[in-house]
Amino acid sequence: LVSYGYSTTISVDYTATRRGEENTNTGVVNGSSGDIELTYEENDGGYLQEVGIQFSGVNLPQGATITTSYIQFQADETHSGTVTITIKADNSDNANNLRADPENVSLRTPTTASTIWNPPAWTTIGEEGAAQRTPSLNTIIQELVDRAGWVDNNNNIIIIITANTGSSSEKRVAEVHPSLHIEYDAVLPVSLISFEAKRLDDKTEINWITASEDNNDYFLVQRSDDCIIFQSIDKVKGSGNSNEYMYYRSFDHNSINSVVYYRLKQVDYDGQSTLSNVIAVRTSFVKTMNAYPNPSDGNIRIETTEDIEIIIYTAIGQEIGRYFNSANSVNSYDLSDYQKGIYFICYMVNNETIIKKLIIK
């Protein structure tokens, strides 16, 4: 088995640490309100607000590709009037903390990118669903992480929310701790272009190749008999920093099960680590089974001459489905709801297992 890949998708969530609601008439900022008025305050005769929401310690690599991002609010009051909200961010490498100083929200330099939000009615207090979720903020967050001075894990992101019109009904009122959800593709510290294992007479040989390495201290070769619990069986020194093909090899002398699973754990000098995909080695004969088409759009057919249990795993070994295929049959399975990527189909027959890689595109 060989896998190719240079990036990984990472999901992070941050809870708001500060907020500021600025009166657009006077510039006065309230940083201690018991809720977040988007974007009209009824007190003192009523006025529009420009709202800043701060998320601290945002750990996004500089230049990462943002694939999903939004703010999730929770309704604190019910309102159904029409409101149009503009969302931007403080266009800074590391935004200064929100303060109750006059015009502390409006004087910030906003991003060029923006998002328009027309939230539907909020009908239930405490609701925290699609109606309370902003549209995609990808272009806004992307503009920030593409800044030359952006440094991961040392940044404040301040989201700026404004509206041109508002009234006691044309607003939304949220709880004070919304969350910022971000998913991104990040370049891995090691570009692993090949990872394979093969059974020899009395041992298993594991080989892998890297195209580049950055801050790479070592690899741990990990083995599992069930594709769930992995144990480290070897430690192989990395090449530190390299832009050349590097070739590595390890041997497992204790693989006694009919099917054995392997993965690599790559560890940086600073202790951060990344897991590879999982590969499998079959050490005894298993009857042939066929899954097609492959690659697939998610609709696959599996045929076999035996009663089999089918287990589908993600590339990192997470089980996502179990099915049963009867003998001498061809069954269809709809996996189109799964995300695009690499999966592994495990066929169980009389305590024997065969693993096949499935690509959903």
Tab-separated table of C-alpha atoms in Angstrom:
chain	number	residue	atom	x	y	z
A	1	LEU	CA	0.000	0.000	0.000
A	2	VAL	CA	1.237	3.468	-0.883
A	3	SER	CA	-0.256	6.766	0.190
A	4	TYR	CA	0.485	10.212	-1.123
A	5	GLY	CA	-0.210	13.447	0.707
A	6	TYR	CA	1.260	16.701	1.844
A	7	SER	CA	-1.488	18.224	3.998
A	8	THR	CA	-3.940	17.460	6.738
A	9	THR	CA	-7.305	18.957	7.701
A	10	ILE	CA	-7.410	20.317	11.254
A	11	SER	CA	-10.493	21.558	13.107
A	12	VAL	CA	-10.265	24.097	15.947
A	13	ASP	CA	-12.774	25.994	18.084
A	14	TYR	CA	-12.210	29.157	20.129
A	15	THR	CA	-14.549	30.731	22.672
A	16	ALA	CA	-14.804	34.522	22.730
A	17	THR	CA	-12.630	36.071	25.442
A	18	ARG	CA	-13.660	39.742	25.124
A	19	ARG	CA	-16.372	41.795	23.467
A	20	GLY	CA	-17.055	45.471	22.874
A	21	GLU	CA	-20.318	47.110	21.767
A	22	GLU	CA	-19.750	50.618	20.434
A	23	ASN	CA	-22.471	53.249	20.162
A	24	THR	CA	-22.128	54.473	16.562
A	25	ASN	CA	-23.418	57.938	17.571
A	26	THR	CA	-21.090	58.643	20.494
A	27	GLY	CA	-18.245	56.116	20.141
A	28	VAL	CA	-18.762	54.918	23.722
A	29	VAL	CA	-17.810	51.235	24.096
A	30	ASN	CA	-19.535	48.836	26.505
A	31	GLY	CA	-17.343	45.831	27.272
A	32	SER	CA	-19.394	44.278	30.064
A	33	SER	CA	-22.908	43.873	28.705
A	34	GLY	CA	-24.777	40.770	29.807
A	35	ASP	CA	-25.483	39.849	26.189
A	36	ILE	CA	-24.403	40.759	22.658
A	37	GLU	CA	-26.826	43.050	20.815
A	38	LEU	CA	-26.525	42.502	17.060
A	39	THR	CA	-26.715	45.345	16.116
A	40	TYR	CA	-29.199	47.648	17.897
A	41	GLU	CA	-29.351	48.716	21.557
A	42	GLU	CA	-32.777	49.829	22.843
A	43	ASN	CA	-31.539	51.710	25.913
A	44	ASP	CA	-30.959	55.501	25.941
A	45	GLY	CA	-33.457	56.079	23.156
A	46	GLY	CA	-32.039	53.345	20.931
A	47	TYR	CA	-28.950	53.383	18.719
A	48	LEU	CA	-26.987	51.250	16.246
A	49	GLN	CA	-23.946	49.384	17.515
A	50	GLU	CA	-20.681	48.237	15.987
A	51	VAL	CA	-19.704	45.043	17.795
A	52	GLY	CA	-16.227	43.623	18.264
A	53	ILE	CA	-15.739	40.026	19.407
A	54	GLN	CA	-12.262	38.845	20.388
A	55	PHE	CA	-10.913	35.287	20.090
A	56	SER	CA	-7.490	34.799	21.690
A	57	GLY	CA	-4.594	32.377	21.224
A	58	VAL	CA	-5.672	31.399	17.736
A	59	ASN	CA	-3.352	28.613	16.584
A	60	LEU	CA	-3.408	28.809	12.789
A	61	PRO	CA	-0.206	28.364	10.750
A	62	GLN	CA	0.797	31.289	8.587
A	63	GLY	CA	-0.448	30.640	5.049
A	64	ALA	CA	-2.745	27.754	5.997
A	65	THR	CA	-5.626	27.148	3.570
A	66	ILE	CA	-8.909	27.893	5.351
A	67	THR	CA	-11.613	25.432	4.266
A	68	THR	CA	-14.410	26.110	6.772
A	69	SER	CA	-15.014	28.935	9.246
A	70	TYR	CA	-17.964	30.529	11.012
A	71	ILE	CA	-19.102	31.976	14.337
A	72	GLN	CA	-21.687	30.029	16.310
A	73	PHE	CA	-23.948	32.190	18.471
A	74	GLN	CA	-26.588	31.170	21.005
A	75	ALA	CA	-29.904	33.046	21.123
A	76	ASP	CA	-30.472	35.108	24.282
A	77	GLU	CA	-33.717	36.713	23.066
A	78	THR	CA	-36.265	36.007	20.343
A	79	HIS	CA	-36.481	38.371	17.356
A	80	SER	CA	-37.778	37.914	13.823
A	81	GLY	CA	-37.350	41.251	12.053
A	82	THR	CA	-35.199	41.513	8.949
A	83	VAL	CA	-31.618	42.508	9.600
A	84	THR	CA	-28.571	42.717	7.337
A	85	ILE	CA	-25.213	42.353	9.065
A	86	THR	CA	-21.734	42.972	7.651
A	87	ILE	CA	-18.875	40.948	9.116
A	88	LYS	CA	-15.186	41.855	8.826
A	89	ALA	CA	-12.120	41.468	11.054
A	90	ASP	CA	-9.395	43.650	12.495
A	91	ASN	CA	-6.750	43.443	9.754
A	92	SER	CA	-3.763	42.922	12.074
A	93	ASP	CA	-1.076	40.311	12.651
A	94	ASN	CA	-2.121	40.199	16.288
A	95	ALA	CA	-5.052	42.479	17.093
A	96	ASN	CA	-4.816	44.652	20.204
A	97	ASN	CA	-7.159	43.595	22.994
A	98	LEU	CA	-10.638	45.065	22.973
A	99	ARG	CA	-10.966	47.832	25.552
A	100	ALA	CA	-13.708	50.150	26.757
A	101	ASP	CA	-11.886	53.149	25.253
A	102	PRO	CA	-13.932	55.435	22.979
A	103	GLU	CA	-14.166	54.172	19.368
A	104	ASN	CA	-12.050	51.130	20.230
A	105	VAL	CA	-14.030	49.075	17.710
A	106	SER	CA	-14.637	51.504	14.852
A	107	LEU	CA	-11.071	52.865	14.647
A	108	ARG	CA	-9.626	49.458	13.813
A	109	THR	CA	-8.530	48.842	10.227
A	110	PRO	CA	-10.899	46.234	8.772
A	111	THR	CA	-10.110	43.457	6.355
A	112	THR	CA	-10.845	43.980	2.689
A	113	ALA	CA	-12.810	40.732	2.733
A	114	SER	CA	-16.271	40.768	4.274
A	115	THR	CA	-19.350	38.595	4.630
A	116	ILE	CA	-23.012	39.615	4.561
A	117	TRP	CA	-25.324	37.822	6.989
A	118	ASN	CA	-29.120	37.918	6.917
A	119	PRO	CA	-29.912	35.754	9.934
A	120	PRO	CA	-33.315	34.064	9.975
A	121	ALA	CA	-35.677	34.563	12.901
A	122	TRP	CA	-34.439	33.484	16.326
A	123	THR	CA	-37.550	31.932	17.835
A	124	THR	CA	-36.232	30.017	20.851
A	125	ILE	CA	-34.126	31.299	23.720
A	126	GLY	CA	-31.044	29.120	24.139
A	127	GLU	CA	-31.139	27.856	20.543
A	128	GLU	CA	-27.671	27.255	19.100
A	129	GLY	CA	-28.133	25.942	15.585
A	130	ALA	CA	-27.973	26.892	11.917
A	131	ALA	CA	-30.057	30.051	12.415
A	132	GLN	CA	-27.471	31.371	14.889
A	133	ARG	CA	-24.491	30.479	12.692
A	134	THR	CA	-22.826	33.015	10.422
A	135	PRO	CA	-22.109	32.296	6.756
A	136	SER	CA	-18.598	31.289	5.777
A	137	LEU	CA	-15.825	33.574	7.038
A	138	ASN	CA	-13.183	31.846	4.918
A	139	THR	CA	-12.082	34.892	2.922
A	140	ILE	CA	-11.811	36.975	6.091
A	141	ILE	CA	-9.730	34.460	8.060
A	142	GLN	CA	-7.657	33.680	4.958
A	143	GLU	CA	-6.749	37.360	4.600
A	144	LEU	CA	-5.434	37.328	8.188
A	145	VAL	CA	-3.348	34.154	8.044
A	146	ASP	CA	-1.857	35.224	4.705
A	147	ARG	CA	-0.346	38.304	6.350
A	148	ALA	CA	3.469	38.167	6.389
A	149	GLY	CA	3.558	38.900	10.120
A	150	TRP	CA	1.028	36.286	11.172
A	151	VAL	CA	2.450	33.858	13.770
A	152	ASP	CA	0.494	30.788	14.813
A	153	ASN	CA	-0.578	30.307	18.444
A	154	ASN	CA	0.132	33.942	19.308
A	155	ASN	CA	-2.746	35.841	17.804
A	156	ASN	CA	-5.959	37.617	18.645
A	157	ILE	CA	-8.650	37.647	15.999
A	158	ILE	CA	-11.248	40.363	16.455
A	159	ILE	CA	-14.414	40.033	14.395
A	160	ILE	CA	-16.203	43.331	13.648
A	161	ILE	CA	-19.975	43.229	13.112
A	162	THR	CA	-21.941	46.220	11.765
A	163	ALA	CA	-25.361	47.037	10.312
A	164	ASN	CA	-26.671	50.085	8.452
A	165	THR	CA	-30.203	49.897	9.844
A	166	GLY	CA	-31.806	48.508	12.980
A	167	SER	CA	-34.670	48.742	15.430
A	168	SER	CA	-36.043	46.934	18.462
A	169	SER	CA	-37.206	44.124	16.158
A	170	GLU	CA	-34.511	44.375	13.479
A	171	LYS	CA	-31.741	42.865	15.570
A	172	ARG	CA	-30.519	39.639	17.132
A	173	VAL	CA	-29.419	39.193	20.750
A	174	ALA	CA	-26.881	36.492	21.600
A	175	GLU	CA	-25.245	35.026	24.694
A	176	VAL	CA	-21.839	36.489	25.549
A	177	HIS	CA	-19.568	33.558	24.648
A	178	PRO	CA	-19.921	32.681	20.941
A	179	SER	CA	-17.403	30.290	19.422
A	180	LEU	CA	-15.244	30.627	16.317
A	181	HIS	CA	-14.967	27.368	14.359
A	182	ILE	CA	-12.157	26.982	11.812
A	183	GLU	CA	-11.023	24.080	9.651
A	184	TYR	CA	-7.863	24.369	7.592
A	185	ASP	CA	-5.428	22.391	5.465
A	186	ALA	CA	-1.908	22.685	6.830
A	187	VAL	CA	1.353	21.580	5.296
A	188	LEU	CA	2.776	18.744	7.325
A	189	PRO	CA	6.328	18.966	8.726
A	190	VAL	CA	7.139	15.862	6.656
A	191	SER	CA	6.058	15.221	3.075
A	192	LEU	CA	5.494	11.473	3.119
A	193	ILE	CA	5.247	10.278	-0.470
A	194	SER	CA	5.445	6.522	0.116
A	195	PHE	CA	4.623	4.245	3.042
A	196	GLU	CA	4.444	0.491	2.499
A	197	ALA	CA	4.945	-2.815	4.277
A	198	LYS	CA	5.489	-6.333	2.949
A	199	ARG	CA	5.684	-9.751	4.550
A	200	LEU	CA	8.976	-11.652	4.282
A	201	ASP	CA	9.614	-15.209	5.499
A	202	ASP	CA	9.739	-14.498	9.218
A	203	LYS	CA	9.229	-10.750	9.537
A	204	THR	CA	7.532	-7.704	8.071
A	205	GLU	CA	9.544	-5.028	6.281
A	206	ILE	CA	8.270	-1.446	6.545
A	207	ASN	CA	9.589	1.195	4.136
A	208	TRP	CA	8.793	4.870	3.685
A	209	ILE	CA	10.112	7.799	1.675
A	210	THR	CA	9.940	11.520	2.414
A	211	ALA	CA	10.329	14.293	-0.156
A	212	SER	CA	11.037	17.006	2.429
A	213	GLU	CA	11.362	17.342	6.187
A	214	ASP	CA	11.125	20.337	8.481
A	215	ASN	CA	12.202	20.143	12.133
A	216	ASN	CA	11.802	16.346	12.045
A	217	ASP	CA	13.350	14.612	15.061
A	218	TYR	CA	12.267	10.975	14.647
A	219	PHE	CA	9.625	8.481	13.549
A	220	LEU	CA	7.875	5.918	15.713
A	221	VAL	CA	6.755	2.806	13.839
A	222	GLN	CA	3.487	1.687	15.417
A	223	ARG	CA	1.695	-1.655	15.082
A	224	SER	CA	-1.863	-2.794	15.834
A	225	ASP	CA	-3.663	-6.126	15.639
A	226	ASP	CA	-7.151	-4.541	15.515
A	227	CYS	CA	-6.559	-1.166	13.775
A	228	ILE	CA	-7.648	0.545	17.010
A	229	ILE	CA	-4.935	0.232	19.652
A	230	PHE	CA	-1.407	0.964	18.363
A	231	GLN	CA	1.909	0.326	20.106
A	232	SER	CA	5.326	1.688	19.125
A	233	ILE	CA	7.712	-1.060	18.009
A	234	ASP	CA	10.633	0.954	16.631
A	235	LYS	CA	12.134	4.445	16.735
A	236	VAL	CA	13.884	5.723	13.609
A	237	LYS	CA	15.917	8.933	13.584
A	238	GLY	CA	14.627	11.608	11.185
A	239	SER	CA	16.687	13.887	8.947
A	240	GLY	CA	15.912	17.173	10.680
A	241	ASN	CA	15.584	19.548	7.742
A	242	SER	CA	15.796	18.160	4.252
A	243	ASN	CA	14.584	18.923	0.733
A	244	GLU	CA	15.822	15.632	-0.723
A	245	TYR	CA	14.263	12.192	-0.935
A	246	MET	CA	15.047	10.315	2.272
A	247	TYR	CA	14.589	6.538	2.494
A	248	TYR	CA	13.731	4.728	5.729
A	249	ARG	CA	13.324	1.068	6.723
A	250	SER	CA	12.201	-0.845	9.784
A	251	PHE	CA	11.486	-4.528	10.547
A	252	ASP	CA	8.818	-6.133	12.681
A	253	HIS	CA	9.845	-9.606	13.898
A	254	ASN	CA	6.740	-10.208	16.017
A	255	SER	CA	3.814	-9.861	13.583
A	256	ILE	CA	2.014	-13.150	14.222
A	257	ASN	CA	-1.621	-12.258	13.437
A	258	SER	CA	-3.096	-12.941	10.011
A	259	VAL	CA	-3.441	-9.189	9.411
A	260	VAL	CA	-1.271	-6.526	11.034
A	261	TYR	CA	-1.747	-2.749	10.787
A	262	TYR	CA	1.022	-0.146	10.766
A	263	ARG	CA	1.285	3.613	10.935
A	264	LEU	CA	4.022	6.208	11.491
A	265	LYS	CA	4.105	8.814	14.225
A	266	GLN	CA	6.364	11.667	13.171
A	267	VAL	CA	7.733	13.776	16.040
A	268	ASP	CA	9.263	17.268	15.755
A	269	TYR	CA	12.113	18.591	17.872
A	270	ASP	CA	9.545	20.600	19.859
A	271	GLY	CA	7.530	17.464	20.648
A	272	GLN	CA	4.637	18.072	18.252
A	273	SER	CA	3.605	14.979	16.324
A	274	THR	CA	1.658	13.888	13.255
A	275	LEU	CA	0.198	10.485	12.404
A	276	SER	CA	0.375	8.919	8.940
A	277	ASN	CA	-2.373	6.908	7.326
A	278	VAL	CA	-2.775	3.258	8.338
A	279	ILE	CA	-1.552	0.409	6.125
A	280	ALA	CA	-2.104	-3.330	6.535
A	281	VAL	CA	-0.114	-6.473	5.828
A	282	ARG	CA	-1.782	-9.832	5.313
A	283	THR	CA	0.355	-12.707	6.578
A	284	SER	CA	-1.926	-15.567	5.470
A	285	PHE	CA	-4.165	-16.291	2.507
A	286	VAL	CA	-7.653	-14.801	2.386
A	287	LYS	CA	-10.205	-15.485	-0.365
A	288	THR	CA	-10.408	-12.809	-3.034
A	289	MET	CA	-13.094	-10.145	-2.754
A	290	ASN	CA	-13.750	-7.254	-5.064
A	291	ALA	CA	-14.941	-3.695	-4.437
A	292	TYR	CA	-15.605	-1.480	-7.437
A	293	PRO	CA	-15.480	1.065	-8.971
A	294	ASN	CA	-12.377	2.385	-7.316
A	295	PRO	CA	-11.898	5.359	-7.288
A	296	SER	CA	-15.620	5.907	-6.698
A	297	ASP	CA	-18.120	8.714	-6.226
A	298	GLY	CA	-19.234	6.879	-3.095
A	299	ASN	CA	-21.497	4.305	-4.719
A	300	ILE	CA	-19.640	0.975	-4.628
A	301	ARG	CA	-20.406	-2.690	-5.250
A	302	ILE	CA	-18.823	-5.520	-3.275
A	303	GLU	CA	-18.827	-9.126	-4.388
A	304	THR	CA	-17.548	-12.255	-2.654
A	305	THR	CA	-18.087	-15.997	-2.494
A	306	GLU	CA	-18.286	-16.074	1.322
A	307	ASP	CA	-20.416	-14.538	4.061
A	308	ILE	CA	-18.402	-11.519	5.150
A	309	GLU	CA	-18.531	-8.668	7.614
A	310	ILE	CA	-17.374	-5.377	6.140
A	311	ILE	CA	-15.782	-2.659	8.262
A	312	ILE	CA	-14.902	0.729	6.782
A	313	TYR	CA	-12.185	2.882	8.350
A	314	THR	CA	-10.905	6.377	7.693
A	315	ALA	CA	-7.250	6.852	6.765
A	316	ILE	CA	-6.372	7.331	10.457
A	317	GLY	CA	-8.104	4.136	11.555
A	318	GLN	CA	-11.469	5.467	12.775
A	319	GLU	CA	-14.314	3.000	12.187
A	320	ILE	CA	-17.240	4.650	10.377
A	321	GLY	CA	-19.426	1.725	9.307
A	322	ARG	CA	-20.119	-2.028	9.505
A	323	TYR	CA	-22.059	-4.041	6.934
A	324	PHE	CA	-22.783	-7.697	6.120
A	325	ASN	CA	-22.364	-9.204	2.662
A	326	SER	CA	-23.885	-12.654	2.106
A	327	ALA	CA	-22.169	-15.441	0.166
A	328	ASN	CA	-22.225	-15.464	-3.648
A	329	SER	CA	-23.761	-12.020	-3.893
A	330	VAL	CA	-23.012	-8.537	-5.149
A	331	ASN	CA	-24.200	-5.794	-2.808
A	332	SER	CA	-24.317	-2.064	-3.393
A	333	TYR	CA	-23.340	0.487	-0.762
A	334	ASP	CA	-23.895	4.245	-0.818
A	335	LEU	CA	-20.966	6.026	0.817
A	336	SER	CA	-21.550	9.329	-0.970
A	337	ASP	CA	-22.194	11.129	2.339
A	338	TYR	CA	-18.579	10.516	3.378
A	339	GLN	CA	-15.998	13.232	2.775
A	340	LYS	CA	-13.743	12.843	-0.240
A	341	GLY	CA	-10.525	11.029	0.545
A	342	ILE	CA	-8.935	7.662	1.279
A	343	TYR	CA	-10.743	4.914	3.196
A	344	PHE	CA	-9.983	1.287	3.993
A	345	ILE	CA	-12.465	-1.561	3.631
A	346	CYS	CA	-11.813	-4.508	5.941
A	347	TYR	CA	-13.396	-7.843	4.989
A	348	MET	CA	-13.746	-10.428	7.757
A	349	VAL	CA	-13.883	-14.108	6.716
A	350	ASN	CA	-13.374	-16.968	9.180
A	351	ASN	CA	-11.126	-14.851	11.397
A	352	GLU	CA	-9.114	-13.766	8.356
A	353	THR	CA	-8.982	-10.159	7.165
A	354	ILE	CA	-8.169	-8.416	3.933
A	355	ILE	CA	-7.782	-4.670	3.609
A	356	LYS	CA	-8.500	-2.749	0.437
A	357	LYS	CA	-7.996	0.941	-0.097
A	358	LEU	CA	-11.027	2.868	-1.390
A	359	ILE	CA	-10.805	6.366	-2.822
A	360	ILE	CA	-13.931	8.534	-2.770
A	361	LYS	CA	-13.564	11.458	-5.112
